[in-house]
Coordinates of C-alpha atoms in Angstrom, one line a residue:
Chain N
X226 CA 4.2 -18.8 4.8
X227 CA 1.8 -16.3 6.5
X228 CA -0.7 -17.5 3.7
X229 CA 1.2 -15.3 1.2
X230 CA 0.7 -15.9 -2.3
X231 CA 4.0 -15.8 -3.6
X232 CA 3.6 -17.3 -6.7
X233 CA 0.3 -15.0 -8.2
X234 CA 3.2 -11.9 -9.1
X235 CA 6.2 -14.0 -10.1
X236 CA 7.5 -14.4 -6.2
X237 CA 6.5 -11.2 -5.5
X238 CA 4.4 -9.7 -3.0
X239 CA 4.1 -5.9 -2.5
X240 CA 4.6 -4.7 0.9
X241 CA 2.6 -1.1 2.5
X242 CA 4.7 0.3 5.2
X243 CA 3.2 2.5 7.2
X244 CA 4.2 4.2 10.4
X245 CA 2.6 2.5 13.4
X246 CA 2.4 5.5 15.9
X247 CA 0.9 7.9 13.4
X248 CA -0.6 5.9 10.8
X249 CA 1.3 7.7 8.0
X250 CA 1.9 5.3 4.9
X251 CA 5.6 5.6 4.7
X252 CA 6.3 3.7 1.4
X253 CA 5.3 0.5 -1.0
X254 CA 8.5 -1.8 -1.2
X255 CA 8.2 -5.8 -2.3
X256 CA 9.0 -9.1 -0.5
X257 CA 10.1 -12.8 -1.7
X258 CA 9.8 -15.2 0.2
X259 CA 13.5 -14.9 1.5
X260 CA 13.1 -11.2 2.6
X261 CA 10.8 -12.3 4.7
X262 CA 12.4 -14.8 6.4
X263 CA 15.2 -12.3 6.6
X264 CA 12.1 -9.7 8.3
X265 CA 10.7 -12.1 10.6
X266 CA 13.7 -13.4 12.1
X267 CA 15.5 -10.3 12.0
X268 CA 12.8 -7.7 13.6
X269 CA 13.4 -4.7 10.7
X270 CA 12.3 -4.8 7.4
X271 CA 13.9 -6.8 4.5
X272 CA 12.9 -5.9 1.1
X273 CA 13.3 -7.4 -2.7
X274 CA 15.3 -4.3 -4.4
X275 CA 13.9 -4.8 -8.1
X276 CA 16.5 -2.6 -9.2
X277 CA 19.7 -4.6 -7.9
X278 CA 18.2 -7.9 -7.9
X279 CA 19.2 -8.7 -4.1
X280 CA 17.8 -8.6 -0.8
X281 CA 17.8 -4.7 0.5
X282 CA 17.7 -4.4 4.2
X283 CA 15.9 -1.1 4.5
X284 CA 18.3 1.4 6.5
X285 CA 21.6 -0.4 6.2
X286 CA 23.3 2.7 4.1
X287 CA 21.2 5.2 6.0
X288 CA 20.6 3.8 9.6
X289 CA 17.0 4.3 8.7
X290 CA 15.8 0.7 9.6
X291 CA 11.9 -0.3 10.2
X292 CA 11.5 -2.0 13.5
X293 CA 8.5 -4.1 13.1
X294 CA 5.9 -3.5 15.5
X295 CA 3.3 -5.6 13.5
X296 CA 2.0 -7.8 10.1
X297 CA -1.2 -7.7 8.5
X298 CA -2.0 -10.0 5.8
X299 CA -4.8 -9.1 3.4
X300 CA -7.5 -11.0 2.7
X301 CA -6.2 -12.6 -0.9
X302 CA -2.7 -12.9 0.8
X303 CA -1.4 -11.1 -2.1
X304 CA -0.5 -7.8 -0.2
X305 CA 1.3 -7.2 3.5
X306 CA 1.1 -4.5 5.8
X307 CA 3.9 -3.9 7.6
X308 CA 3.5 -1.6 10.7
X309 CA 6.6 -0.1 11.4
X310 CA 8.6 2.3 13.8
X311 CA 10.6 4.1 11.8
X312 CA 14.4 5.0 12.6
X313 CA 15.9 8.5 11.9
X314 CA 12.0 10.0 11.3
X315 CA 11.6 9.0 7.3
X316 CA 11.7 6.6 5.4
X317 CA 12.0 8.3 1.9
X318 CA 15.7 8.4 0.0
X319 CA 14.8 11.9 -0.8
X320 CA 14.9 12.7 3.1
X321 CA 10.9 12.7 3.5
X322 CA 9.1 11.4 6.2
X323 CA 7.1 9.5 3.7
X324 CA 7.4 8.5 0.1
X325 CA 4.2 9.8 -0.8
X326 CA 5.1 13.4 0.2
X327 CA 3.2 15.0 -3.2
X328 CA -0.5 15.6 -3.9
X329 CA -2.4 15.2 -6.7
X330 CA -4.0 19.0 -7.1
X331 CA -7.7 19.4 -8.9
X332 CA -5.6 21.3 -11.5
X333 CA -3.6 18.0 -12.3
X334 CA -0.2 19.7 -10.9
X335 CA 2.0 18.1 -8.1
X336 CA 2.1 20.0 -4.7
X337 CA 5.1 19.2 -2.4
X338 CA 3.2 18.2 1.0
X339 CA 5.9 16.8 3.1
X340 CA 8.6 17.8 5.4
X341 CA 12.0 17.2 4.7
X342 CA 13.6 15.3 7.8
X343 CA 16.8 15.0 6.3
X344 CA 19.3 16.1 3.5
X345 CA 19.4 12.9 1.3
X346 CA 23.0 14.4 0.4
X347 CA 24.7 14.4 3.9
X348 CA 23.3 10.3 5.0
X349 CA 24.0 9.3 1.6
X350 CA 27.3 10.6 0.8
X351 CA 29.5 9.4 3.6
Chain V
X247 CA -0.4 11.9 -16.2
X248 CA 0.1 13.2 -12.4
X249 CA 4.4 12.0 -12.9
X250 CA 2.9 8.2 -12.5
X251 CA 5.2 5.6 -14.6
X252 CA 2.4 3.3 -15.8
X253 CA 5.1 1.9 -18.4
X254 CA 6.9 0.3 -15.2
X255 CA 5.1 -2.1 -14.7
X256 CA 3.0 -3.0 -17.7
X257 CA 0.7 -0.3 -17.4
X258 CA -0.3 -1.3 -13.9
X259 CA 0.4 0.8 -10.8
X260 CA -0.7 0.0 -6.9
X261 CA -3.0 2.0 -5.4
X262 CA -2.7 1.6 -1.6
X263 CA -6.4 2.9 0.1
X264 CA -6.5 4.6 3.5
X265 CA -9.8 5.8 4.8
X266 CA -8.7 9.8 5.3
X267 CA -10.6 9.9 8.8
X268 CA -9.1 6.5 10.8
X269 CA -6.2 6.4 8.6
X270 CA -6.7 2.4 8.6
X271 CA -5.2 1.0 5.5
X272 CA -8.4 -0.6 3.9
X273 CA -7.2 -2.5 0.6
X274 CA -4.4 -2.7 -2.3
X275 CA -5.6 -2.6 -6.0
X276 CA -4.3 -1.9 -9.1
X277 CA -5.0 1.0 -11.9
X278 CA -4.1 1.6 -15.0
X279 CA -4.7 5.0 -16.7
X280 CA -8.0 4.3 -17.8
X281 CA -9.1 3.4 -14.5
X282 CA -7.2 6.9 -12.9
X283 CA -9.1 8.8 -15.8
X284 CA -12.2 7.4 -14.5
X285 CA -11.2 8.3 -10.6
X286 CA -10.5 12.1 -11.3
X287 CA -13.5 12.3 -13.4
X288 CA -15.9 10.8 -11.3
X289 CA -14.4 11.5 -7.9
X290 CA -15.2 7.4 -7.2
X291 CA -11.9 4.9 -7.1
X292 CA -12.2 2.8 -10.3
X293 CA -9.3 0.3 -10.6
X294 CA -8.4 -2.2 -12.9
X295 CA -9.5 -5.7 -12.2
X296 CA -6.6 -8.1 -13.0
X297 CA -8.8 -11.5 -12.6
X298 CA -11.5 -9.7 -15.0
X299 CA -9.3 -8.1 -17.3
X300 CA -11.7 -5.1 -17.1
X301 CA -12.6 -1.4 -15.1
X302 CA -13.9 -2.2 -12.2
X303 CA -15.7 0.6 -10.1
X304 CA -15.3 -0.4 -6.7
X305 CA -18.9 -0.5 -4.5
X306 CA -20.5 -0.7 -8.0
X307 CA -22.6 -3.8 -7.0
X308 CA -22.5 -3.3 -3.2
X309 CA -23.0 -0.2 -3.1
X310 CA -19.6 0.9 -1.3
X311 CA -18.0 3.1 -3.0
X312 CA -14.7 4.7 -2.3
X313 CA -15.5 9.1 -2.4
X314 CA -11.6 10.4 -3.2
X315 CA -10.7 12.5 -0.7
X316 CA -6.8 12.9 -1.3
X317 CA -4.8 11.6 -4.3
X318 CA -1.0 11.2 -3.6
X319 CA 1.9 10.1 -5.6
X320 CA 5.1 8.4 -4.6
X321 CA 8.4 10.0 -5.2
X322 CA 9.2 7.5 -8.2
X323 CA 5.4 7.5 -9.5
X324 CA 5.4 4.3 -9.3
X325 CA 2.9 4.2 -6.3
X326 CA -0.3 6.0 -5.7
X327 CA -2.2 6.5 -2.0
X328 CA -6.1 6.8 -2.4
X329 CA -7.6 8.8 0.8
X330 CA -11.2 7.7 0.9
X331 CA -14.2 7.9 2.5
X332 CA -15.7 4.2 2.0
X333 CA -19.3 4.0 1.7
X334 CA -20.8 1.2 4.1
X335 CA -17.7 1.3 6.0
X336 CA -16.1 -1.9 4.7
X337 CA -13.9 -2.2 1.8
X338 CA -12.7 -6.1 1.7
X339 CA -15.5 -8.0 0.0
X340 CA -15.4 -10.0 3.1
X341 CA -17.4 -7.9 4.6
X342 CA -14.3 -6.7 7.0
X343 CA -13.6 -2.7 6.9
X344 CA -10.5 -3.5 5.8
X345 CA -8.8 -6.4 3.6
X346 CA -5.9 -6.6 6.4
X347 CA -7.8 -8.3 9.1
X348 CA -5.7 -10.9 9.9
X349 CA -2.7 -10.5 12.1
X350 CA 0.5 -12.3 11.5
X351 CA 1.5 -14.0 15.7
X352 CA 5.2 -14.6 16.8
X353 CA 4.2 -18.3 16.8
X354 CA 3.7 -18.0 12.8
X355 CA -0.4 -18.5 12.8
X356 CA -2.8 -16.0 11.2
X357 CA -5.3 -14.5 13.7
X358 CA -8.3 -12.0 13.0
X359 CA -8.1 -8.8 14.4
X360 CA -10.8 -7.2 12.4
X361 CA -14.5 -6.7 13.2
X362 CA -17.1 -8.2 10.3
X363 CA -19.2 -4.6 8.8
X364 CA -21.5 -6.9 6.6
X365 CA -22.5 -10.0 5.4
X366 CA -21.1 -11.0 2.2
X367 CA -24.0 -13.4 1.2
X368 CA -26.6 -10.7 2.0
X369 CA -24.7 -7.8 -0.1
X370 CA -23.6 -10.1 -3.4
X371 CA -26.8 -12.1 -3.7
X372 CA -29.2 -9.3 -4.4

């Protein structure tokens, strides 16, 4: 499908989300082949959570979903890029726009980056 | 080193590389903690070839190598985001800027969308 490797990382592919307005990277998730059935017929995001071991539509808990607004394959077809318009304004379960919301400073240290779009307290807990 | 869990995935993490002026995504690789050593050293991406079982510092034979202009780190450090100014303007050995030049079409097909930078027989033959 797609010319996606599946089988090179055990029937996983990783997936780059990235938002399709701004061109932020949002977040690396993974896709089987099944999630991306689930993706392509469905118009929003469909992930493999390694964690629970099931298919994780991005957003269901949160509302957060990805519309897809396009699919890049990479040359290998061992990586996707999926361009996204993300619902609610992050995509990050610690209520960041982006996952990758910390720098790498020359001292070595962390720096917090991001903006907080949402308290991951209040969307998760209801 | 930097709150990255290399023990996650076998010592490998994915390092998703945007050049930090277009933000185009250009490639996926892989490091391991040798190879991010080798980055903040030199200030050049070095990843961790998984075919050749080895460091690989990328542009080393073309020539085009990736100048680190921003390191950032996912929120479970399982993740890293190289910003990058590429050398010769095309990361895919290809010869595309960017290993995501093919564009996934409603109908299912595979269709370029990327613009050829160099020839690869010209660059690898020398």
């Amino acid at each position: 499908m797609l010319d996606l490797d599946f089988e090179k990382a055990k029937g996983l592919v990783p997936a780059i989300v990235q938002d399709y307005r701004s061109g932020r990277v949002l977040m690396l998730a993974y896709i089987n082949e099944a999630s991306m059935v689930k993706t392509l017929e469905t118009g929003e995001a469909h992930y493999w959570s390694r964690s629970r071991r099931e298919i994780w539509h991005k957003g269901e808990t949160s509302g957060h979903v990805q519309k897809i607004k396009e699919i890049l394959v990479d040359c290998d077809g061992d990586t996707v890029l999926f361009k996204v318009e993300q619902r609610g304004g992050a995509a990050c379960h610690t209520g960041y726009e982006s996952c990758f919301y910390r720098k790498a400073e020359p001292s070595g240290e962390l720096s917090v980056i991001g903006e907080k779009i949402f308290d991951p307290e209040k969307v998760y807990r209801k």
